[in-house]
N, CA, C and O atoms as a DFTB+ gen file, in Angstrom:
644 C
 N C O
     1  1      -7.943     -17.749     -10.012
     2  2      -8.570     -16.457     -10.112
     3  2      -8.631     -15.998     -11.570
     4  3      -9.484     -15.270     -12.077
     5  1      -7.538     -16.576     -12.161
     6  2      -7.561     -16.144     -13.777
     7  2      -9.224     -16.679     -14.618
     8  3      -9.778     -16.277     -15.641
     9  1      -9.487     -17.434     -13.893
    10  2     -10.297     -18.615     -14.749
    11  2     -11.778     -18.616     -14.343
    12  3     -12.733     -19.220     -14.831
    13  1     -11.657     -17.431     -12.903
    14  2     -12.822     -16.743     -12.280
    15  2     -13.004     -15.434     -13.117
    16  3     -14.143     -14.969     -13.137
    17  1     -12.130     -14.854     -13.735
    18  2     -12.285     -13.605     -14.262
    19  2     -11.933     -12.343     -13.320
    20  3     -12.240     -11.153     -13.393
    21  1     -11.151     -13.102     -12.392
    22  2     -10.596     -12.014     -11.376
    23  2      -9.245     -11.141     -11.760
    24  3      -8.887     -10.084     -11.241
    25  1      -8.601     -11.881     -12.815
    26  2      -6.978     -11.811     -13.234
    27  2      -6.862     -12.306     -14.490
    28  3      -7.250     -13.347     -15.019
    29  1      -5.920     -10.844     -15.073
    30  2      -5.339     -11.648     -16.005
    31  2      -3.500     -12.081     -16.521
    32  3      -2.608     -11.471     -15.931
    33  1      -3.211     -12.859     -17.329
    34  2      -2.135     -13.052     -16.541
    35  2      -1.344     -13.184     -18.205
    36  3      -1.589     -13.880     -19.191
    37  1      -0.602     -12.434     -17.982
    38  2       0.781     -12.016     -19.029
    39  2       1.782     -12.797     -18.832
    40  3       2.449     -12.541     -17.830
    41  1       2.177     -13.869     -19.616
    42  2       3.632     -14.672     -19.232
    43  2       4.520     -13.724     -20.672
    44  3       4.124     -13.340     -21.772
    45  1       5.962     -13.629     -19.893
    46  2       6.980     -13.068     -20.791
    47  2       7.768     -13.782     -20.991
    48  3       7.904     -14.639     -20.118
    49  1       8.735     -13.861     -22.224
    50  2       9.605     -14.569     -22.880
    51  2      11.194     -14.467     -22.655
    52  3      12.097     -14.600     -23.481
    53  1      11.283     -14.049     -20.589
    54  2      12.671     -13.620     -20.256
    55  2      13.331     -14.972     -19.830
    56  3      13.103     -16.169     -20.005
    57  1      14.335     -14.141     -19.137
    58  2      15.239     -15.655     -18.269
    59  2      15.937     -14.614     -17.238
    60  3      16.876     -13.916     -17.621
    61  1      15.244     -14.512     -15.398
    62  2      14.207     -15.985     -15.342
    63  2      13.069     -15.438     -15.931
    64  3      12.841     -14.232     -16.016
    65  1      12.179     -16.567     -16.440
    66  2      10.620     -16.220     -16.542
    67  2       9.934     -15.191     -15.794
    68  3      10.395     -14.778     -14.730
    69  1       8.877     -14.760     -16.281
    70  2       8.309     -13.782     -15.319
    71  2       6.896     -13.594     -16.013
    72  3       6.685     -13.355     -17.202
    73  1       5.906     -13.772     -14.905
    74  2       4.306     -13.830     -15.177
    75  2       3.865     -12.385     -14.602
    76  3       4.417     -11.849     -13.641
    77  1       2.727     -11.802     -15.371
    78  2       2.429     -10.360     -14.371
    79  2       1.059     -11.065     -14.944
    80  3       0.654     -11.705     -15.914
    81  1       0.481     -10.350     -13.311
    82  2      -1.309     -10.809     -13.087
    83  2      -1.895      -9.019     -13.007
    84  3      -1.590      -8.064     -12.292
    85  1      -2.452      -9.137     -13.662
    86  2      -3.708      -7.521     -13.124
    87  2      -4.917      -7.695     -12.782
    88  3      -5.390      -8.764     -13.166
    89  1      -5.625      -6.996     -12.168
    90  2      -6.995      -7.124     -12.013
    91  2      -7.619      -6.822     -12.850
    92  3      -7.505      -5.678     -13.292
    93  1      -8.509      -7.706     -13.392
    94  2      -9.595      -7.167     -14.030
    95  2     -10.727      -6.220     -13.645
    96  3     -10.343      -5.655     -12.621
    97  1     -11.863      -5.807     -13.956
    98  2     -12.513      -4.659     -13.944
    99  2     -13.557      -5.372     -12.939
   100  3     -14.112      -4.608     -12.150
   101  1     -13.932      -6.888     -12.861
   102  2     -14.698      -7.397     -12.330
   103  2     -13.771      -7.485     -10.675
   104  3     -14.439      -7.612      -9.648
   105  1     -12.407      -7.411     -10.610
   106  2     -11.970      -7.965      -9.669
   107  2     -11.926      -6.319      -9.179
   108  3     -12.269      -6.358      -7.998
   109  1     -11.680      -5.012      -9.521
   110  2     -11.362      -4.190      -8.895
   111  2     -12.471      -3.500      -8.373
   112  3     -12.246      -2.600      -7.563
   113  1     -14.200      -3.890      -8.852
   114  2     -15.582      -3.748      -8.525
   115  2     -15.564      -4.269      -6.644
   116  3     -16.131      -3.675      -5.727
   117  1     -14.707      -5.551      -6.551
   118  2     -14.118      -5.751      -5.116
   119  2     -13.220      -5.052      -4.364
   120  3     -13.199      -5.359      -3.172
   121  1     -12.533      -4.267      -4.699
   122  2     -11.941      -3.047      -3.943
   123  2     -12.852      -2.923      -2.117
   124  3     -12.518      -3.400      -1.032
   125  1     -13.956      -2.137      -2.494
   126  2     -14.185      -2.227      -1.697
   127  2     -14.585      -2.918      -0.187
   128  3     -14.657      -2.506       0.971
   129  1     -14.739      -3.841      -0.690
   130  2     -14.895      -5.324      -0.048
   131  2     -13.447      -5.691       0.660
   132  3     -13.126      -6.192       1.738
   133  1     -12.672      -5.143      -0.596
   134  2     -10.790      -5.378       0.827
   135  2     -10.602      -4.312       1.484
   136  3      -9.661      -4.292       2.278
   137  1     -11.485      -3.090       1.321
   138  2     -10.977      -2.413       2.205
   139  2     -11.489      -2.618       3.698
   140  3     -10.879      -2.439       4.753
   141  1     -12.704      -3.018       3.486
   142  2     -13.674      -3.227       4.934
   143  2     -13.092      -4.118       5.443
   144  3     -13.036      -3.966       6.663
   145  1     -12.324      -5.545       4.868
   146  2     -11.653      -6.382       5.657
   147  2     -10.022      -5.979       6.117
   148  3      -9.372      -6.540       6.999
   149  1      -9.645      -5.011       5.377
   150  2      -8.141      -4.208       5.837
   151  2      -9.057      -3.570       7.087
   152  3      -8.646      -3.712       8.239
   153  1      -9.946      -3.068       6.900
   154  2     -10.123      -2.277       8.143
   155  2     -10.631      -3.454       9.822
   156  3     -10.457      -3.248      11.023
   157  1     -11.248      -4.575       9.091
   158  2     -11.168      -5.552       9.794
   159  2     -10.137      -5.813      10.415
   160  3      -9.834      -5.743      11.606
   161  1      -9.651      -6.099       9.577
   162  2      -8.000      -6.758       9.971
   163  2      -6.796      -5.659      10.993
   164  3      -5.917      -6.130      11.716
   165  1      -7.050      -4.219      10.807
   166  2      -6.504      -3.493      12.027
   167  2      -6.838      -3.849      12.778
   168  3      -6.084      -4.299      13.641
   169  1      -8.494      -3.864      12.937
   170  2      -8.960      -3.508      14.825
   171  2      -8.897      -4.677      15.221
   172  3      -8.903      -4.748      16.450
   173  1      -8.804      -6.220      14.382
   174  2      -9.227      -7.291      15.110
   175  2      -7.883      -7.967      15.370
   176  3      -7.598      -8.651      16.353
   177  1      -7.123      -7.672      14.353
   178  2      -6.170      -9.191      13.844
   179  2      -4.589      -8.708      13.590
   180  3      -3.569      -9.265      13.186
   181  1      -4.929      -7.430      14.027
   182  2      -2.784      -6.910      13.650
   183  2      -2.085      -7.316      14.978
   184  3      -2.486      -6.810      16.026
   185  1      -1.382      -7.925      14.981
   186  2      -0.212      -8.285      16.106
   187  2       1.015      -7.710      14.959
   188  3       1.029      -7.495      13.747
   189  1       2.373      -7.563      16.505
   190  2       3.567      -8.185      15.601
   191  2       3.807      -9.002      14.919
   192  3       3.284     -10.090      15.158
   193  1       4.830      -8.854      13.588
   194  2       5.132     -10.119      13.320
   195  2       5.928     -11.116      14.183
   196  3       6.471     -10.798      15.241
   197  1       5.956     -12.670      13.504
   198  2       6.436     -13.161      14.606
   199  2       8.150     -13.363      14.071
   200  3       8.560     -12.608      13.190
   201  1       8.900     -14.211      14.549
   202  2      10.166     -14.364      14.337
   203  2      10.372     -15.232      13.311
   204  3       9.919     -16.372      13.414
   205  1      11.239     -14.753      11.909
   206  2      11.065     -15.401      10.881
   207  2       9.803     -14.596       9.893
   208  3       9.907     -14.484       8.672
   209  1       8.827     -14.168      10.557
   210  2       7.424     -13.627       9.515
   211  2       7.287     -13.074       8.762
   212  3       6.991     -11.884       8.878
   213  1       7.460     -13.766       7.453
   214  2       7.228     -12.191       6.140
   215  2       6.358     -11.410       6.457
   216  3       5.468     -11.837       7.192
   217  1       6.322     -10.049       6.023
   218  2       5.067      -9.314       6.005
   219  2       5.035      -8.391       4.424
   220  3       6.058      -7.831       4.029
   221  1       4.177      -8.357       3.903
   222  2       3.901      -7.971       2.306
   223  2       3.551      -6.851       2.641
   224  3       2.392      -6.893       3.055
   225  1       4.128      -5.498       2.681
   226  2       4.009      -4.492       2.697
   227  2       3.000      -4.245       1.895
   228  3       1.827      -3.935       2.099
   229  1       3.698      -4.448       0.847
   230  2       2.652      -4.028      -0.462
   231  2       1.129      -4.725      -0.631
   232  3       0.270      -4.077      -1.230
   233  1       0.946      -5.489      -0.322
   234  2      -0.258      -6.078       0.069
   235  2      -1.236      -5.081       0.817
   236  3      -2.227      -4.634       0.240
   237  1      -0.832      -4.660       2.480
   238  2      -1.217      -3.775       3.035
   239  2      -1.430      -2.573       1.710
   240  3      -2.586      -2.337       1.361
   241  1      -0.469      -1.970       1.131
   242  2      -0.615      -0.703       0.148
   243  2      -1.522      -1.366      -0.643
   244  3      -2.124      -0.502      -1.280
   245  1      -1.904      -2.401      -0.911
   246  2      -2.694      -2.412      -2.083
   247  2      -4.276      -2.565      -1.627
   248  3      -5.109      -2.751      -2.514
   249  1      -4.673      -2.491      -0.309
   250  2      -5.618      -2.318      -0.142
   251  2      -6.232      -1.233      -0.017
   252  3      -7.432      -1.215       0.258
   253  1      -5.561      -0.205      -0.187
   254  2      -5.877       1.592       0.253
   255  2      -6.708       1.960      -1.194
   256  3      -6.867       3.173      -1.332
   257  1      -7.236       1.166      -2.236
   258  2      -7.915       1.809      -3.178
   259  2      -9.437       1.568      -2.604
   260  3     -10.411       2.095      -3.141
   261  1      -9.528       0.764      -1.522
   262  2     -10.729       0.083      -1.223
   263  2     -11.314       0.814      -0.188
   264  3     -12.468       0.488       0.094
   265  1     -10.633       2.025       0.659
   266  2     -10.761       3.028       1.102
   267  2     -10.949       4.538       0.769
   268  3     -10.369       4.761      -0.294
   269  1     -11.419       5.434       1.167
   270  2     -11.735       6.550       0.523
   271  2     -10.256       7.413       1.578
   272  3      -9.940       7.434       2.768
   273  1      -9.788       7.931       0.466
   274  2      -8.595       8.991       0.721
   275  2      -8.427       9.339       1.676
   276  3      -9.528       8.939       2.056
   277  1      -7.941       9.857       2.715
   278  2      -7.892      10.862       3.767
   279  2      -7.932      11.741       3.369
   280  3      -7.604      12.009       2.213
   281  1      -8.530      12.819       4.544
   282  2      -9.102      14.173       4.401
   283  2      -7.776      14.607       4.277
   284  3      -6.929      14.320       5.123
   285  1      -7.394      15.684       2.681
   286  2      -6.535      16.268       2.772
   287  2      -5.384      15.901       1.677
   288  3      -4.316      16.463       1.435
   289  1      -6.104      14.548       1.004
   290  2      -4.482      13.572       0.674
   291  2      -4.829      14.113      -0.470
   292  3      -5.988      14.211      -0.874
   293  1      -3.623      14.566      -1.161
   294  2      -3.622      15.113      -2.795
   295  2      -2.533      14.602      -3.462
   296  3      -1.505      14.077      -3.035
   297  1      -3.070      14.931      -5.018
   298  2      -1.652      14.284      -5.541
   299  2      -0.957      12.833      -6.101
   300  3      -1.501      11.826      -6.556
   301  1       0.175      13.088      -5.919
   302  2       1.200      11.389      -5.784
   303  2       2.267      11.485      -4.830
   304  3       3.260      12.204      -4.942
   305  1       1.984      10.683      -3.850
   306  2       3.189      10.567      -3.072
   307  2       3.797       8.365      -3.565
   308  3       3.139       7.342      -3.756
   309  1       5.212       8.664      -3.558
   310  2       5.702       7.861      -3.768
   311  2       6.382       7.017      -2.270
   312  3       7.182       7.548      -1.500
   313  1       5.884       5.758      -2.143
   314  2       6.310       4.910      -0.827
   315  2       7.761       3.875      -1.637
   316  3       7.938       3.476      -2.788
   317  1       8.354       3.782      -0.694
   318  2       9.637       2.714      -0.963
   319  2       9.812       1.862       0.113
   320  3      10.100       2.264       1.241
   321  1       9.638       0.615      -0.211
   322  2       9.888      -0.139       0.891
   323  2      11.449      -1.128       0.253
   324  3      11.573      -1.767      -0.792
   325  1      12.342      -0.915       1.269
   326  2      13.670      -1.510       1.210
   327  2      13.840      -2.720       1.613
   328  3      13.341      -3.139       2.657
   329  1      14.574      -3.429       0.821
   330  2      14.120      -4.984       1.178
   331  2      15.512      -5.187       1.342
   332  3      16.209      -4.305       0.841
   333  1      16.376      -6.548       2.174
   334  2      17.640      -7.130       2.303
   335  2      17.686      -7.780       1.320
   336  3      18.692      -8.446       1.563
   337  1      17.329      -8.118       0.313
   338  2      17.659      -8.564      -1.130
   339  2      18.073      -7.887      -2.184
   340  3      18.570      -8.308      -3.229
   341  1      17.790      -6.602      -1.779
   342  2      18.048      -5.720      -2.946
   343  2      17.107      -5.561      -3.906
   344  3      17.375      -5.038      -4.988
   345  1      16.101      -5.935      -3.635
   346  2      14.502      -6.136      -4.340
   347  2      13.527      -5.019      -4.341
   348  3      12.455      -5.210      -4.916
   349  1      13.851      -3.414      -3.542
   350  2      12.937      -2.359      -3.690
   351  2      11.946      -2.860      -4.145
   352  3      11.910      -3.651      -5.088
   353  1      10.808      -2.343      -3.360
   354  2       9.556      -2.294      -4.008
   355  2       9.333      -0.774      -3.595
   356  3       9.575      -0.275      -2.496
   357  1       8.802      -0.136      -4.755
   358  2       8.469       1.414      -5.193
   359  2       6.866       1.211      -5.694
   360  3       6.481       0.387      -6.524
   361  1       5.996       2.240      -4.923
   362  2       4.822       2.109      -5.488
   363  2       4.571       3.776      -5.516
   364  3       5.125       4.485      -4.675
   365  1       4.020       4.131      -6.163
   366  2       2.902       5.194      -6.766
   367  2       1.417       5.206      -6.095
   368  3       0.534       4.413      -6.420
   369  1       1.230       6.536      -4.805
   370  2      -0.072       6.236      -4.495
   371  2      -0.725       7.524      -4.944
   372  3      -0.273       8.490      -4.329
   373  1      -1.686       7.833      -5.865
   374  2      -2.586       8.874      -6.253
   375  2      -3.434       8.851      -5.513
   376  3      -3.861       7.740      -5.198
   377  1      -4.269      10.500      -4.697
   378  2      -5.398      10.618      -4.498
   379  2      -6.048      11.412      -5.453
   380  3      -5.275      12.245      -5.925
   381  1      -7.264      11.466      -5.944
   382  2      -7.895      11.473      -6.768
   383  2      -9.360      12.149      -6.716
   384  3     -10.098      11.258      -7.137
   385  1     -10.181      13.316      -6.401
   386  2     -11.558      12.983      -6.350
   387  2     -11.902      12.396      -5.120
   388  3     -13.129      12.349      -5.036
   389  1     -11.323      11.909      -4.093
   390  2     -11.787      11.229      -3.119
   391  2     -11.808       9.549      -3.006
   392  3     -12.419       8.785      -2.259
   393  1     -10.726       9.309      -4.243
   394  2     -10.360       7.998      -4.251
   395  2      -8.721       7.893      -4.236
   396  3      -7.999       8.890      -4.266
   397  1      -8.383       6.950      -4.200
   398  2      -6.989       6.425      -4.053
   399  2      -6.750       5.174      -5.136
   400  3      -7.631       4.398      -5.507
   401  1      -4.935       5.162      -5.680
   402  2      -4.867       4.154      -6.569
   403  2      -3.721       3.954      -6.124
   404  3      -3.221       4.766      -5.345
   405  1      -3.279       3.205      -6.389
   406  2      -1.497       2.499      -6.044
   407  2      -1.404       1.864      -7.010
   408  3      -2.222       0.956      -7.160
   409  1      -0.494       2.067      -7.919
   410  2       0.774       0.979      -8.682
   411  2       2.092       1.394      -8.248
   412  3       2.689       2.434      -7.967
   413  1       2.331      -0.062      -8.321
   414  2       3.906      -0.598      -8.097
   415  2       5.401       0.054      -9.587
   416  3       6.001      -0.493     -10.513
   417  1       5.375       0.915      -9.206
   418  2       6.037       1.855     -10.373
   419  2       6.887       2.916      -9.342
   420  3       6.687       3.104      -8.142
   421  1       7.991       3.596     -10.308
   422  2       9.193       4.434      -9.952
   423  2       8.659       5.540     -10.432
   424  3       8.402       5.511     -11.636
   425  1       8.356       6.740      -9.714
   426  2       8.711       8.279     -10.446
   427  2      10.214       8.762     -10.244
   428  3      11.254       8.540      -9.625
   429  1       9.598       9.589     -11.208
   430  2      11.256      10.348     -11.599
   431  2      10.922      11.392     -10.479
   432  3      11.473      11.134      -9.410
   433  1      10.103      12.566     -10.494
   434  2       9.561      13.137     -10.010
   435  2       8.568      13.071      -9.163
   436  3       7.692      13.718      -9.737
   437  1       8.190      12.754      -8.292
   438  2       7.268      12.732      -6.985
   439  2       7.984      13.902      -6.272
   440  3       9.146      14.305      -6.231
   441  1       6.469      14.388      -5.573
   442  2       6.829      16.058      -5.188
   443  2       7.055      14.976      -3.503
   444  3       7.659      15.427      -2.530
   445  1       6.472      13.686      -3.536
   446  2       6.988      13.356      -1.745
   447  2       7.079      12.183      -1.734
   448  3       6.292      11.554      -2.440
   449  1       8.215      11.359      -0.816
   450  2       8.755      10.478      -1.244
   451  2       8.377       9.554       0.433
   452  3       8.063      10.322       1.342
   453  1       8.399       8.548       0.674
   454  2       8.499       7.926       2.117
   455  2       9.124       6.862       2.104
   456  3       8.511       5.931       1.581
   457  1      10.505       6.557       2.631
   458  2      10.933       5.393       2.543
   459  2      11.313       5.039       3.474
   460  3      11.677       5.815       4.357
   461  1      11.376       3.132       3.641
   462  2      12.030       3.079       4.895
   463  2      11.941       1.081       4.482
   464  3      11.407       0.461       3.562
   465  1      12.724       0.665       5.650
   466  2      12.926      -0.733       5.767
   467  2      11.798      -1.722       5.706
   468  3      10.985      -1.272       6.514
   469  1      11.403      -2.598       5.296
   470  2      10.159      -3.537       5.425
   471  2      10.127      -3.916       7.586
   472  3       9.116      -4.258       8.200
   473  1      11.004      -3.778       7.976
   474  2      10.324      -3.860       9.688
   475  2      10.103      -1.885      10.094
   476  3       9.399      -1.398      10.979
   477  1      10.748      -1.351       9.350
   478  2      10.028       0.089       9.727
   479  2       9.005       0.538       9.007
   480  3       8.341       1.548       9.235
   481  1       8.899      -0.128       8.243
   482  2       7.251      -0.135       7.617
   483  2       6.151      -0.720       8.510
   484  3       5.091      -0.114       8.663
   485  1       6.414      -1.970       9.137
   486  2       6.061      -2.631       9.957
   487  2       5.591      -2.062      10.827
   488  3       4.487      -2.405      11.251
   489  1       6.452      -0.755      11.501
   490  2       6.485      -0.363      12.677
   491  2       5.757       0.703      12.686
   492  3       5.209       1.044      13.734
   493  1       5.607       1.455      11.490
   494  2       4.867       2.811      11.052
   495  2       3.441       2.610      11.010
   496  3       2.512       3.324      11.387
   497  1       3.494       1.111      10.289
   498  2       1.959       0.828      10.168
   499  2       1.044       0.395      11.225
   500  3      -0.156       0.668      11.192
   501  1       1.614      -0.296      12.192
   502  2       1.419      -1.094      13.523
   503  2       0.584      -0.280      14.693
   504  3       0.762       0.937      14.628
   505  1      -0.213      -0.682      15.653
   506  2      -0.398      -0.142      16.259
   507  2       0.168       0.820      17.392
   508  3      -0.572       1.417      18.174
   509  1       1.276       0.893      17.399
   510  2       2.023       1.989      17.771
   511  2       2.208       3.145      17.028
   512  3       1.872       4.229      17.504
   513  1       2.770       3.044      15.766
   514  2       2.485       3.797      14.592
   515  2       3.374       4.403      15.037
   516  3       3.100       5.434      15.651
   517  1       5.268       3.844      14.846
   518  2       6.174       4.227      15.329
   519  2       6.636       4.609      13.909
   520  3       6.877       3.618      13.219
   521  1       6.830       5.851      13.268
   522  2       7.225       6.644      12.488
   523  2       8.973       6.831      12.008
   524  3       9.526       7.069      10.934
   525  1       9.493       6.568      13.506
   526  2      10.730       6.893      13.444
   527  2      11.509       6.424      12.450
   528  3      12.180       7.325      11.946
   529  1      11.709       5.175      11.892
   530  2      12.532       4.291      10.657
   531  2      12.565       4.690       9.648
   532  3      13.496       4.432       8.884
   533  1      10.996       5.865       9.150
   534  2      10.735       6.151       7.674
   535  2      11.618       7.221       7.568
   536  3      12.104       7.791       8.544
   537  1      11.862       7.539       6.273
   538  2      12.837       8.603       5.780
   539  2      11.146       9.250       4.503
   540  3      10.501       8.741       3.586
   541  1      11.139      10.886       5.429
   542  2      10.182      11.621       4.007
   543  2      11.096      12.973       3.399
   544  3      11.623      13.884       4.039
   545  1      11.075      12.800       2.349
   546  2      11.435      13.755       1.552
   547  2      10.253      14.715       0.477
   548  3       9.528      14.283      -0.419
   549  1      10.344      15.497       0.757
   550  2       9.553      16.482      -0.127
   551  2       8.343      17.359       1.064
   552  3       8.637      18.067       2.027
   553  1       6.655      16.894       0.429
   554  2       5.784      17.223       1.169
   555  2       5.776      16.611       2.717
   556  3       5.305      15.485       2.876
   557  1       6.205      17.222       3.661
   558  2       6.031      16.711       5.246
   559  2       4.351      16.427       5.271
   560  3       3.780      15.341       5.364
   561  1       3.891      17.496       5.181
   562  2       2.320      17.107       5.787
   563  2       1.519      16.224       5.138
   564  3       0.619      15.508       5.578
   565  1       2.131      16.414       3.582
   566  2       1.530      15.271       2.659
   567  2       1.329      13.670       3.298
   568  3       0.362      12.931       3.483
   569  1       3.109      13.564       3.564
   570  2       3.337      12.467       3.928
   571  2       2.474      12.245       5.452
   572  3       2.160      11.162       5.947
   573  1       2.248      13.423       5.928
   574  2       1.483      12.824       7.162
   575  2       0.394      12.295       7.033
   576  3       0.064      11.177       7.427
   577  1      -0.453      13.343       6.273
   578  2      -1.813      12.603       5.687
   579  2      -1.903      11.392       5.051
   580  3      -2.938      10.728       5.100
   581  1      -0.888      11.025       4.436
   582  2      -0.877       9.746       3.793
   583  2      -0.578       8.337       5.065
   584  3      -1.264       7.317       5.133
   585  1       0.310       8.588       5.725
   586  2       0.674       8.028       7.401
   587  2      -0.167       7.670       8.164
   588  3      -0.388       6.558       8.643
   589  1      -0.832       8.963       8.340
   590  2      -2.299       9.051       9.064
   591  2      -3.344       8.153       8.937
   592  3      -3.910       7.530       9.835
   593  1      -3.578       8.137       7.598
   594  2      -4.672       7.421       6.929
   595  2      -4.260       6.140       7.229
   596  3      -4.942       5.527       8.050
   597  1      -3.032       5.451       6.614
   598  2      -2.588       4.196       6.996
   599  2      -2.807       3.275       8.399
   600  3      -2.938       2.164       8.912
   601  1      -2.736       4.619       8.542
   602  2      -2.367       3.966      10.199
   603  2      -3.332       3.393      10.799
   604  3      -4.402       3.860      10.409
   605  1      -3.480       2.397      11.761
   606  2      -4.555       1.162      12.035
   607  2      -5.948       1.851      12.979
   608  3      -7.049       1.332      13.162
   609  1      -5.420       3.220      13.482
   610  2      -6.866       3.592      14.159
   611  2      -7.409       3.965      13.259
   612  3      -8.294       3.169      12.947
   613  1      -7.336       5.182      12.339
   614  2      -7.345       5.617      11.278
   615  2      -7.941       4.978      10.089
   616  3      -8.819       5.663       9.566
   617  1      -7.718       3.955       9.580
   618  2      -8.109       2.509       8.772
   619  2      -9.349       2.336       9.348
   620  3     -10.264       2.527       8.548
   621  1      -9.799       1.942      10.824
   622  2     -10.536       1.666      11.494
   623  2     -11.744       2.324      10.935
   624  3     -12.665       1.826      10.287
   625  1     -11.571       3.401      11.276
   626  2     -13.005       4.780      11.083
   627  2     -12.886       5.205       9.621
   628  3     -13.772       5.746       8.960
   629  1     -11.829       4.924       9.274
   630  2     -12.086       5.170       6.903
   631  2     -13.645       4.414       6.076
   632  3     -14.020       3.260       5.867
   633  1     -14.089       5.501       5.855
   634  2     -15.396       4.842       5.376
   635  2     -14.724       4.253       3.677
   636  3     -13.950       4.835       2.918
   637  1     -15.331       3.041       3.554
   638  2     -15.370       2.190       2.561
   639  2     -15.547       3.133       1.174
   640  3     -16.553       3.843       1.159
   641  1     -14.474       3.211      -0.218
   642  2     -15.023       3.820      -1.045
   643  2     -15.828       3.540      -2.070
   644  3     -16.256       4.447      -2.784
């Protein structure tokens, strides 16, 4: 993808090593294009996971720029997904104008926070859209609107941004 002009890719001089990829301007012109297949991918193709099954949370979050906001979503609300490694992943989701952005970044300050386990993420996002696992702090309704939107019926009927 680097060599398509989709990515570009930063190697650093740590130990261990560590490569960071971004999208380029040509690759984020496709946004929309993942969102129509995230929205694909609710109505056609979400099952449970199976036993053993990673699931990339953040993957799912990173398709929400390819969607147009939910009615209502303002701001930055901050998602945390808790991993058994001790590996947090913290992302940053802005609505904007009627768009949405996510990076993978820590606020100090987020006025609303949503966290919860990578299988209660699972479970929030899923077609049940079992809520119970997440922990929200700050804006309640924020976080609903942001929930809402996620959520696989919801995804379904999100017009493409």
């Amino acid at each position: 993808m680097v060599a398509d002009g989709l990515l570009t890719r930063q190697r650093y001089r740590e130990v261990p090593p560590r490569v960071d990829y971004e999208l380029t301007e040509r690759a984020r012109d496709l946004l929309p294009v993942i969102g129509a297949l995230a929205r694909w991918g609710y109505q056609w193709a979400w099952t449970a996971p199976r036993a053993g099954e990673a699931v990339d949370i953040g993957a799912v979050l990173r398709s929400l720029p390819g969607l147009e906001a939910p009615k209502g979503l303002r701001g930055v609300t901050q998602l945390i997904v808790t991993r058994p490694d001790d590996e947090d992943r913290v992302y940053a989701v802005t609505a904007k104008k009627g768009a949405v952005t996510v990076q993978e970044e820590a606020l100090t300050d987020a006025p609303t926070t949503i966290s919860g386990t990578e299988a209660a993420w699972v479970a929030a996002l899923g077609p049940d859209e079992d809520r119970k696992g997440l922990k929200i702090a700050g804006d309640q309704a924020q976080a609903n609107v942001l929930l809402d939107g996620l959520a696989p019926l919801h995804a379904r009927e999100a017009a493409v941004a």
